[in-house]
PDB file of C-alpha atoms and ligand atoms in Angstrom:
ATOM      1  CA  UNK A 153     -19.516  55.764  52.307  1.00 81.00           C
ATOM      2  CA  UNK A 154     -18.793  52.345  50.805  1.00 90.00           C
ATOM      3  CA  UNK A 155     -20.133  53.580  47.464  1.00 93.00           C
ATOM      4  CA  UNK A 156     -17.664  56.446  47.503  1.00 95.00           C
ATOM      5  CA  UNK A 157     -14.717  54.170  48.187  1.00 96.00           C
ATOM      6  CA  UNK A 158     -15.945  51.921  45.396  1.00 96.00           C
ATOM      7  CA  UNK A 159     -16.408  54.731  42.937  1.00 97.00           C
ATOM      8  CA  UNK A 160     -12.885  56.001  43.588  1.00 97.00           C
ATOM      9  CA  UNK A 161     -11.520  52.460  43.279  1.00 97.00           C
ATOM     10  CA  UNK A 162     -13.381  51.876  40.010  1.00 97.00           C
ATOM     11  CA  UNK A 163     -11.996  55.108  38.593  1.00 97.00           C
ATOM     12  CA  UNK A 164      -8.431  54.145  39.499  1.00 97.00           C
ATOM     13  CA  UNK A 165      -8.916  50.676  38.057  1.00 97.00           C
ATOM     14  CA  UNK A 166     -10.105  52.246  34.814  1.00 97.00           C
ATOM     15  CA  UNK A 167      -6.761  54.044  34.552  1.00 96.00           C
ATOM     16  CA  UNK A 168      -4.537  51.016  34.744  1.00 96.00           C
ATOM     17  CA  UNK A 169      -4.195  47.486  33.454  1.00 96.00           C
ATOM     18  CA  UNK A 170      -2.438  46.395  36.645  1.00 97.00           C
ATOM     19  CA  UNK A 171      -4.066  45.070  39.799  1.00 96.00           C
ATOM     20  CA  UNK A 172      -1.597  45.699  42.613  1.00 97.00           C
ATOM     21  CA  UNK A 173      -1.977  43.824  45.876  1.00 98.00           C
ATOM     22  CA  UNK A 174       0.642  45.904  47.685  1.00 98.00           C
ATOM     23  CA  UNK A 175       0.083  49.513  48.729  1.00 98.00           C
ATOM     24  CA  UNK A 176       2.924  51.809  49.750  1.00 97.00           C
ATOM     25  CA  UNK A 177       2.712  55.151  51.555  1.00 94.00           C
ATOM     26  CA  UNK A 178       5.778  57.362  51.496  1.00 89.00           C
ATOM     27  CA  UNK A 179       6.807  59.442  54.471  1.00 85.00           C
ATOM     28  CA  UNK A 180       8.171  62.987  54.692  1.00 77.00           C
ATOM     29  CA  UNK A 181      11.398  63.348  52.741  1.00 76.00           C
ATOM     30  CA  UNK A 182      11.051  59.756  51.578  1.00 81.00           C
ATOM     31  CA  UNK A 183       9.672  60.350  48.104  1.00 81.00           C
ATOM     32  CA  UNK A 184      12.665  58.893  46.341  1.00 83.00           C
ATOM     33  CA  UNK A 185      11.219  55.436  46.500  1.00 88.00           C
ATOM     34  CA  UNK A 186       8.952  56.535  43.668  1.00 89.00           C
ATOM     35  CA  UNK A 187      12.032  56.470  41.421  1.00 89.00           C
ATOM     36  CA  UNK A 188      12.325  52.765  41.915  1.00 89.00           C
ATOM     37  CA  UNK A 189       9.006  51.965  40.303  1.00 93.00           C
ATOM     38  CA  UNK A 190       8.422  51.572  36.648  1.00 95.00           C
ATOM     39  CA  UNK A 191       5.320  53.725  36.437  1.00 96.00           C
ATOM     40  CA  UNK A 192       2.387  52.496  34.388  1.00 95.00           C
ATOM     41  CA  UNK A 193      -0.179  54.984  35.610  1.00 95.00           C
ATOM     42  CA  UNK A 194       0.133  58.301  37.384  1.00 95.00           C
ATOM     43  CA  UNK A 195      -3.070  59.813  38.750  1.00 96.00           C
ATOM     44  CA  UNK A 196      -3.413  63.192  40.460  1.00 93.00           C
ATOM     45  CA  UNK A 197      -5.461  62.949  43.636  1.00 93.00           C
ATOM     46  CA  UNK A 198      -7.795  65.675  42.483  1.00 91.00           C
ATOM     47  CA  UNK A 199      -8.854  63.626  39.463  1.00 94.00           C
ATOM     48  CA  UNK A 200     -10.070  60.767  41.649  1.00 95.00           C
ATOM     49  CA  UNK A 201     -13.719  60.991  42.760  1.00 95.00           C
ATOM     50  CA  UNK A 202     -14.068  61.996  46.449  1.00 93.00           C
ATOM     51  CA  UNK A 203     -10.315  61.625  47.053  1.00 92.00           C
ATOM     52  CA  UNK A 204      -8.936  64.157  49.533  1.00 88.00           C
ATOM     53  CA  UNK A 205      -6.544  66.645  47.964  1.00 81.00           C
ATOM     54  CA  UNK A 206      -3.570  68.212  49.592  1.00 67.00           C
ATOM     55  CA  UNK A 207      -3.864  71.662  51.097  1.00 61.00           C
ATOM     56  CA  UNK A 208      -0.113  72.068  51.214  1.00 56.00           C
ATOM     57  CA  UNK A 209       1.110  74.239  48.371  1.00 49.00           C
ATOM     58  CA  UNK A 210       3.367  72.664  45.795  1.00 48.00           C
ATOM     59  CA  UNK A 211       2.619  69.022  46.421  1.00 57.00           C
ATOM     60  CA  UNK A 212      -0.744  68.099  45.023  1.00 60.00           C
ATOM     61  CA  UNK A 213      -0.186  64.425  45.638  1.00 86.00           C
ATOM     62  CA  UNK A 214      -0.592  61.579  43.230  1.00 90.00           C
ATOM     63  CA  UNK A 215      -1.058  57.867  43.019  1.00 94.00           C
ATOM     64  CA  UNK A 216       1.554  55.898  41.175  1.00 95.00           C
ATOM     65  CA  UNK A 217       0.724  52.465  39.881  1.00 97.00           C
ATOM     66  CA  UNK A 218       3.515  50.410  38.449  1.00 97.00           C
ATOM     67  CA  UNK A 219       6.054  47.712  39.059  1.00 96.00           C
ATOM     68  CA  UNK A 220       8.813  47.579  41.618  1.00 95.00           C
ATOM     69  CA  UNK A 221      11.328  45.074  40.418  1.00 92.00           C
ATOM     70  CA  UNK A 222       8.533  43.343  38.548  1.00 94.00           C
ATOM     71  CA  UNK A 223       6.009  43.413  41.415  1.00 97.00           C
ATOM     72  CA  UNK A 224       2.842  45.447  40.973  1.00 97.00           C
ATOM     73  CA  UNK A 225       2.402  48.198  43.540  1.00 97.00           C
ATOM     74  CA  UNK A 226       0.228  51.224  44.171  1.00 97.00           C
ATOM     75  CA  UNK A 227       2.050  54.087  45.836  1.00 96.00           C
ATOM     76  CA  UNK A 228       0.745  57.223  47.497  1.00 94.00           C
ATOM     77  CA  UNK A 229       3.122  60.054  46.827  1.00 89.00           C
ATOM     78  CA  UNK A 230       1.848  62.603  49.286  1.00 84.00           C
ATOM     79  CA  UNK A 231      -0.145  61.578  52.326  1.00 86.00           C
ATOM     80  CA  UNK A 232      -2.753  63.290  54.476  1.00 90.00           C
ATOM     81  CA  UNK A 233      -1.684  64.375  57.922  1.00 91.00           C
ATOM     82  CA  UNK A 234      -4.166  65.015  60.698  1.00 93.00           C
ATOM     83  CA  UNK A 235      -2.268  68.203  61.636  1.00 92.00           C
ATOM     84  CA  UNK A 236      -3.062  69.663  58.224  1.00 89.00           C
ATOM     85  CA  UNK A 237      -6.703  69.733  59.275  1.00 89.00           C
ATOM     86  CA  UNK A 238      -7.953  66.591  57.543  1.00 90.00           C
ATOM     87  CA  UNK A 239     -10.457  64.739  59.637  1.00 91.00           C
ATOM     88  CA  UNK A 240      -9.805  61.059  60.169  1.00 94.00           C
ATOM     89  CA  UNK A 241     -12.329  60.067  57.476  1.00 91.00           C
ATOM     90  CA  UNK A 242     -10.142  61.755  54.948  1.00 91.00           C
ATOM     91  CA  UNK A 243      -6.946  60.280  56.301  1.00 92.00           C
ATOM     92  CA  UNK A 244      -8.603  56.846  56.113  1.00 92.00           C
ATOM     93  CA  UNK A 245     -10.156  57.323  52.659  1.00 95.00           C
ATOM     94  CA  UNK A 246      -7.208  56.280  50.429  1.00 96.00           C
ATOM     95  CA  UNK A 247      -6.625  53.151  52.505  1.00 97.00           C
ATOM     96  CA  UNK A 248     -10.201  52.028  52.038  1.00 97.00           C
ATOM     97  CA  UNK A 249     -10.007  52.770  48.344  1.00 97.00           C
ATOM     98  CA  UNK A 250      -6.932  50.545  48.151  1.00 98.00           C
ATOM     99  CA  UNK A 251      -8.888  47.850  49.979  1.00 97.00           C
ATOM    100  CA  UNK A 252     -11.662  48.090  47.376  1.00 97.00           C
ATOM    101  CA  UNK A 253      -9.044  47.747  44.656  1.00 97.00           C
ATOM    102  CA  UNK A 254      -7.867  44.465  46.102  1.00 97.00           C
ATOM    103  CA  UNK A 255      -4.824  45.598  48.090  1.00 98.00           C
ATOM    104  CA  UNK A 256      -3.948  43.044  50.778  1.00 98.00           C
ATOM    105  CA  UNK A 257      -0.634  44.410  52.115  1.00 98.00           C
ATOM    106  CA  UNK A 258       0.366  47.919  53.127  1.00 98.00           C
ATOM    107  CA  UNK A 259       3.869  49.269  53.601  1.00 97.00           C
ATOM    108  CA  UNK A 260       4.125  52.611  55.373  1.00 97.00           C
ATOM    109  CA  UNK A 261       7.250  54.679  55.860  1.00 95.00           C
ATOM    110  CA  UNK A 262       7.769  57.758  57.980  1.00 94.00           C
ATOM    111  CA  UNK A 263      10.307  60.099  59.489  1.00 94.00           C
ATOM    112  CA  UNK A 264      10.356  59.876  63.273  1.00 96.00           C
ATOM    113  CA  UNK A 265      12.075  61.178  66.360  1.00 97.00           C
ATOM    114  CA  UNK A 266      14.127  58.570  68.202  1.00 97.00           C
ATOM    115  CA  UNK A 267      13.419  57.943  71.898  1.00 98.00           C
ATOM    116  CA  UNK A 268      15.478  54.847  72.553  1.00 97.00           C
ATOM    117  CA  UNK A 269      18.949  55.751  73.908  1.00 96.00           C
ATOM    118  CA  UNK A 270      20.681  53.437  71.446  1.00 94.00           C
ATOM    119  CA  UNK A 271      19.197  55.051  68.348  1.00 97.00           C
ATOM    120  CA  UNK A 272      21.227  57.359  66.151  1.00 95.00           C
ATOM    121  CA  UNK A 273      20.109  59.794  63.498  1.00 94.00           C
ATOM    122  CA  UNK A 274      19.760  57.963  60.208  1.00 94.00           C
ATOM    123  CA  UNK A 275      18.896  54.589  61.770  1.00 96.00           C
ATOM    124  CA  UNK A 276      15.932  52.573  60.573  1.00 97.00           C
ATOM    125  CA  UNK A 277      13.322  51.224  62.984  1.00 98.00           C
ATOM    126  CA  UNK A 278      10.905  48.498  61.975  1.00 98.00           C
ATOM    127  CA  UNK A 279       7.651  49.250  63.763  1.00 98.00           C
ATOM    128  CA  UNK A 280       6.522  46.224  65.762  1.00 98.00           C
ATOM    129  CA  UNK A 281       3.701  47.986  67.608  1.00 98.00           C
ATOM    130  CA  UNK A 282       2.241  51.433  68.127  1.00 98.00           C
ATOM    131  CA  UNK A 283       0.636  53.674  70.703  1.00 98.00           C
ATOM    132  CA  UNK A 284      -2.211  55.791  69.389  1.00 98.00           C
ATOM    133  CA  UNK A 285      -1.922  59.211  71.006  1.00 98.00           C
ATOM    134  CA  UNK A 286      -3.965  61.036  68.398  1.00 98.00           C
ATOM    135  CA  UNK A 287      -6.945  62.692  70.053  1.00 97.00           C
ATOM    136  CA  UNK A 288      -9.212  60.437  68.023  1.00 97.00           C
ATOM    137  CA  UNK A 289      -9.371  57.197  66.075  1.00 97.00           C
ATOM    138  CA  UNK A 290     -10.181  56.726  62.374  1.00 97.00           C
ATOM    139  CA  UNK A 291     -12.756  54.046  63.231  1.00 97.00           C
ATOM    140  CA  UNK A 292     -14.931  56.343  65.347  1.00 97.00           C
ATOM    141  CA  UNK A 293     -18.400  56.574  63.831  1.00 94.00           C
ATOM    142  CA  UNK A 294     -20.735  53.935  62.470  1.00 95.00           C
ATOM    143  CA  UNK A 295     -18.775  50.784  61.734  1.00 96.00           C
ATOM    144  CA  UNK A 296     -18.647  49.665  58.130  1.00 95.00           C
ATOM    145  CA  UNK A 297     -19.229  45.965  58.704  1.00 95.00           C
ATOM    146  CA  UNK A 298     -18.326  45.154  55.107  1.00 94.00           C
ATOM    147  CA  UNK A 299     -14.792  46.341  55.861  1.00 96.00           C
ATOM    148  CA  UNK A 300     -14.157  44.944  59.315  1.00 97.00           C
ATOM    149  CA  UNK A 301     -15.449  44.442  62.862  1.00 97.00           C
ATOM    150  CA  UNK A 302     -16.646  47.101  65.293  1.00 97.00           C
ATOM    151  CA  UNK A 303     -13.979  46.227  67.856  1.00 98.00           C
ATOM    152  CA  UNK A 304     -10.891  45.143  65.986  1.00 98.00           C
ATOM    153  CA  UNK A 305      -8.277  43.011  67.683  1.00 98.00           C
ATOM    154  CA  UNK A 306      -4.912  44.799  67.782  1.00 98.00           C
ATOM    155  CA  UNK A 307      -2.695  42.057  69.183  1.00 98.00           C
ATOM    156  CA  UNK A 308      -0.690  41.812  65.952  1.00 98.00           C
ATOM    157  CA  UNK A 309      -1.247  45.081  64.148  1.00 98.00           C
ATOM    158  CA  UNK A 310       2.099  44.868  62.377  1.00 98.00           C
ATOM    159  CA  UNK A 311       2.231  41.556  60.561  1.00 98.00           C
ATOM    160  CA  UNK A 312       4.878  39.434  62.258  1.00 98.00           C
ATOM    161  CA  UNK A 313       5.863  37.540  59.109  1.00 98.00           C
ATOM    162  CA  UNK A 314       6.716  40.786  57.315  1.00 98.00           C
ATOM    163  CA  UNK A 315       8.759  41.983  60.294  1.00 98.00           C
ATOM    164  CA  UNK A 316      10.716  38.731  60.331  1.00 98.00           C
ATOM    165  CA  UNK A 317      11.226  38.875  56.587  1.00 98.00           C
ATOM    166  CA  UNK A 318      12.472  42.474  56.802  1.00 98.00           C
ATOM    167  CA  UNK A 319      14.883  41.527  59.603  1.00 98.00           C
ATOM    168  CA  UNK A 320      16.211  38.695  57.470  1.00 97.00           C
ATOM    169  CA  UNK A 321      16.657  41.019  54.476  1.00 97.00           C
ATOM    170  CA  UNK A 322      18.413  43.621  56.630  1.00 97.00           C
ATOM    171  CA  UNK A 323      20.727  40.964  57.943  1.00 97.00           C
ATOM    172  CA  UNK A 324      21.549  39.669  54.465  1.00 96.00           C
ATOM    173  CA  UNK A 325      22.092  43.140  53.023  1.00 95.00           C
ATOM    174  CA  UNK A 326      24.012  44.447  56.015  1.00 94.00           C
ATOM    175  CA  UNK A 327      21.442  47.126  56.788  1.00 95.00           C
ATOM    176  CA  UNK A 328      21.343  48.341  60.382  1.00 95.00           C
ATOM    177  CA  UNK A 329      17.782  48.141  61.720  1.00 97.00           C
ATOM    178  CA  UNK A 330      16.091  48.346  65.089  1.00 98.00           C
ATOM    179  CA  UNK A 331      12.636  47.165  66.063  1.00 98.00           C
ATOM    180  CA  UNK A 332      10.386  49.195  68.282  1.00 98.00           C
ATOM    181  CA  UNK A 333       7.175  50.901  69.247  1.00 98.00           C
ATOM    182  CA  UNK A 334       6.006  53.982  67.350  1.00 98.00           C
ATOM    183  CA  UNK A 335       3.969  56.592  69.204  1.00 98.00           C
ATOM    184  CA  UNK A 336       1.723  58.531  66.844  1.00 98.00           C
ATOM    185  CA  UNK A 337       0.470  61.942  67.888  1.00 98.00           C
ATOM    186  CA  UNK A 338      -1.186  64.831  66.158  1.00 97.00           C
ATOM    187  CA  UNK A 339       1.601  67.418  65.995  1.00 94.00           C
ATOM    188  CA  UNK A 340       2.263  69.873  64.448  1.00 95.00           C
ATOM    189  CA  UNK A 341       4.468  70.799  67.411  1.00 97.00           C
ATOM    190  CA  UNK A 342       7.535  68.687  67.926  1.00 96.00           C
ATOM    191  CA  UNK A 343       7.779  67.413  71.499  1.00 97.00           C
ATOM    192  CA  UNK A 344       9.020  69.236  74.553  1.00 97.00           C
ATOM    193  CA  UNK A 345      11.800  67.451  76.459  1.00 96.00           C
ATOM    194  CA  UNK A 346       9.211  66.468  79.077  1.00 97.00           C
ATOM    195  CA  UNK A 347       6.994  64.975  76.374  1.00 98.00           C
ATOM    196  CA  UNK A 348       9.875  62.978  74.885  1.00 97.00           C
ATOM    197  CA  UNK A 349      10.597  61.634  78.369  1.00 97.00           C
ATOM    198  CA  UNK A 350       6.938  60.773  78.914  1.00 98.00           C
ATOM    199  CA  UNK A 351       6.769  58.933  75.571  1.00 98.00           C
ATOM    200  CA  UNK A 352       9.838  56.952  76.438  1.00 98.00           C
ATOM    201  CA  UNK A 353       8.439  56.058  79.878  1.00 98.00           C
ATOM    202  CA  UNK A 354       5.173  54.781  78.406  1.00 98.00           C
ATOM    203  CA  UNK A 355       7.088  52.455  76.112  1.00 98.00           C
ATOM    204  CA  UNK A 356       7.658  54.239  72.827  1.00 98.00           C
ATOM    205  CA  UNK A 357      10.930  53.975  70.917  1.00 98.00           C
ATOM    206  CA  UNK A 358      10.088  56.526  68.237  1.00 98.00           C
ATOM    207  CA  UNK A 359       7.551  59.292  67.761  1.00 98.00           C
ATOM    208  CA  UNK A 360       5.898  60.834  64.741  1.00 97.00           C
ATOM    209  CA  UNK A 361       2.801  62.500  63.370  1.00 96.00           C
ATOM    210  CA  UNK A 362       1.512  59.911  60.917  1.00 95.00           C
ATOM    211  CA  UNK A 363       1.152  56.179  60.226  1.00 97.00           C
ATOM    212  CA  UNK A 364      -1.076  55.194  63.170  1.00 98.00           C
ATOM    213  CA  UNK A 365      -4.365  56.347  61.546  1.00 97.00           C
ATOM    214  CA  UNK A 366      -3.544  54.660  58.245  1.00 97.00           C
ATOM    215  CA  UNK A 367      -2.442  51.450  59.903  1.00 98.00           C
ATOM    216  CA  UNK A 368      -5.534  51.272  62.136  1.00 98.00           C
ATOM    217  CA  UNK A 369      -7.731  51.729  59.068  1.00 98.00           C
ATOM    218  CA  UNK A 370      -5.851  49.109  57.075  1.00 98.00           C
ATOM    219  CA  UNK A 371      -5.690  46.586  59.910  1.00 98.00           C
ATOM    220  CA  UNK A 372      -9.427  46.981  60.519  1.00 98.00           C
ATOM    221  CA  UNK A 373      -9.999  46.061  56.882  1.00 98.00           C
ATOM    222  CA  UNK A 374      -7.798  42.967  57.123  1.00 98.00           C
ATOM    223  CA  UNK A 375      -4.826  44.451  55.274  1.00 98.00           C
ATOM    224  CA  UNK A 376      -1.470  43.167  56.507  1.00 98.00           C
ATOM    225  CA  UNK A 377       0.694  46.077  57.616  1.00 98.00           C
ATOM    226  CA  UNK A 378       4.390  46.786  57.671  1.00 98.00           C
ATOM    227  CA  UNK A 379       5.741  50.083  59.016  1.00 98.00           C
ATOM    228  CA  UNK A 380       9.225  51.506  59.063  1.00 97.00           C
ATOM    229  CA  UNK A 381      10.667  54.739  60.463  1.00 97.00           C
ATOM    230  CA  UNK A 382      13.770  56.664  59.549  1.00 96.00           C
ATOM    231  CA  UNK A 383      15.080  58.307  62.713  1.00 96.00           C
ATOM    232  CA  UNK A 384      15.655  61.938  61.804  1.00 95.00           C
ATOM    233  CA  UNK A 385      16.230  63.520  65.238  1.00 95.00           C
ATOM    234  CA  UNK A 386      16.623  62.431  68.833  1.00 95.00           C
ATOM    235  CA  UNK A 387      14.290  62.969  71.766  1.00 93.00           C
ATOM    236  CA  UNK A 388      16.741  61.329  74.116  1.00 89.00           C
ATOM    237  CA  UNK A 389      17.622  63.125  77.354  1.00 89.00           C
ATOM    238  CA  UNK A 390      20.986  64.837  76.955  1.00 89.00           C
ATOM    239  CA  UNK A 391      20.875  64.582  73.138  1.00 88.00           C
ATOM    240  CA  UNK A 392      17.900  66.818  72.420  1.00 85.00           C
ATOM    241  CA  UNK A 393      18.631  69.583  69.948  1.00 86.00           C
ATOM    242  CA  UNK A 394      16.485  72.117  68.191  1.00 87.00           C
ATOM    243  CA  UNK A 395      14.693  70.457  65.318  1.00 88.00           C
ATOM    244  CA  UNK A 396      13.032  71.832  62.203  1.00 87.00           C
ATOM    245  CA  UNK A 397      10.875  70.292  59.505  1.00 89.00           C
ATOM    246  CA  UNK A 398      13.646  70.989  57.000  1.00 87.00           C
ATOM    247  CA  UNK A 399      16.135  69.038  59.082  1.00 86.00           C
ATOM    248  CA  UNK A 400      13.700  66.144  59.394  1.00 83.00           C
ATOM    249  CA  UNK A 401      13.241  66.118  55.614  1.00 86.00           C
ATOM    250  CA  UNK A 402      16.994  66.401  54.932  1.00 83.00           C
ATOM    251  CA  UNK A 403      17.912  63.640  57.364  1.00 82.00           C
ATOM    252  CA  UNK A 404      15.186  61.404  55.968  1.00 80.00           C
ATOM    253  CA  UNK A 405      16.404  61.979  52.420  1.00 81.00           C
ATOM    254  CA  UNK A 406      20.037  61.371  53.334  1.00 80.00           C
ATOM    255  CA  UNK A 407      19.262  58.019  54.847  1.00 83.00           C
ATOM    256  CA  UNK A 408      16.684  56.844  52.375  1.00 87.00           C
ATOM    257  CA  UNK A 409      18.864  54.480  50.407  1.00 89.00           C
ATOM    258  CA  UNK A 410      18.723  51.574  52.845  1.00 93.00           C
ATOM    259  CA  UNK A 411      15.004  52.077  53.319  1.00 94.00           C
ATOM    260  CA  UNK A 412      14.414  51.806  49.567  1.00 93.00           C
ATOM    261  CA  UNK A 413      16.583  48.707  49.384  1.00 93.00           C
ATOM    262  CA  UNK A 414      14.767  47.071  52.282  1.00 95.00           C
ATOM    263  CA  UNK A 415      11.296  47.899  50.973  1.00 95.00           C
ATOM    264  CA  UNK A 416      12.114  46.764  47.436  1.00 94.00           C
ATOM    265  CA  UNK A 417      13.317  43.404  48.736  1.00 96.00           C
ATOM    266  CA  UNK A 418      10.320  43.083  51.054  1.00 97.00           C
ATOM    267  CA  UNK A 419       7.911  43.777  48.209  1.00 96.00           C
ATOM    268  CA  UNK A 420       9.490  40.935  46.237  1.00 96.00           C
ATOM    269  CA  UNK A 421       9.298  38.633  49.259  1.00 96.00           C
ATOM    270  CA  UNK A 422       5.613  39.458  49.876  1.00 93.00           C
ATOM    271  CA  UNK A 423       4.799  38.771  46.267  1.00 81.00           C
TER     272      UNK A 423
HETATM  273  N1  LIG B1703       8.559  64.254  66.810  1.00 86.10           N
HETATM  274  C1  LIG B1703       7.428  64.126  66.122  1.00 86.10           C
HETATM  275  N2  LIG B1703       7.404  63.874  64.834  1.00 86.10           N
HETATM  276  C2  LIG B1703       8.561  63.741  64.186  1.00 86.10           C
HETATM  277  C3  LIG B1703       9.778  63.867  64.849  1.00 86.10           C
HETATM  278  C4  LIG B1703       9.769  64.151  66.244  1.00 86.10           C
HETATM  279  O1  LIG B1703      10.815  64.283  66.909  1.00 86.10           O
HETATM  280  N3  LIG B1703      10.745  63.674  63.930  1.00 86.10           N
HETATM  281  C5  LIG B1703      10.141  63.443  62.754  1.00 86.10           C
HETATM  282  N4  LIG B1703       8.817  63.479  62.910  1.00 86.10           N
END
């Protein structure tokens, strides 16, 4: 497998003169961040050896390599969700390719349902921990010792220094942010009211269908992770309304501006 990650990484490197250390994955409805990079290289997933390609019509998915306010980044526009039928090896693949390219920090955004009673639609939540409720784990299978240990420590999965930096930025820029625990589950169903309640009881503040597999993979490989959710709907007792994917996308888009601002500033601070 390592050879495949390497081959994909070598191909990507051959397409760019940059060597980004920061990877960014964009969440549903949060593609606008791509407009804030000065693109140097734009590579369709299906041109990259062994790279998974999207099954969802319309969005093939591509890697953007460029500069965000002068800082080199590699951005995945289009991610792989477990609910689409990708096995965890595929979900993990791009992260490991980034690792082979020399990426040391990963920023992941997502749209999520809010579980904490003081969250409102449009709020941002910095992820300070997660609960893996996917029916599996991307590290199941033979361990690739060259990437990381068999039994990775998860006591600080979300890099504390990045969280503190993001809080400081939010404070300086007057951006409202929460901190909390993200529960990741497979979907594609949204939650029943009983499931929202259960998630809140077990300690989650937000819920979504992504991020956890990518972050586990990255953390295993020693990549420092930062995750942030845009709250697009509420799973709070008494406030639960019908929700659709379109609404999630629209609410994410509408509230993307502060997310882009925060991430841009964080990227500069990491650099
Ligand atoms: N549940 C699961 N995933 C989600 C939600 C939700 O309420 N909102 C956005 N993604």
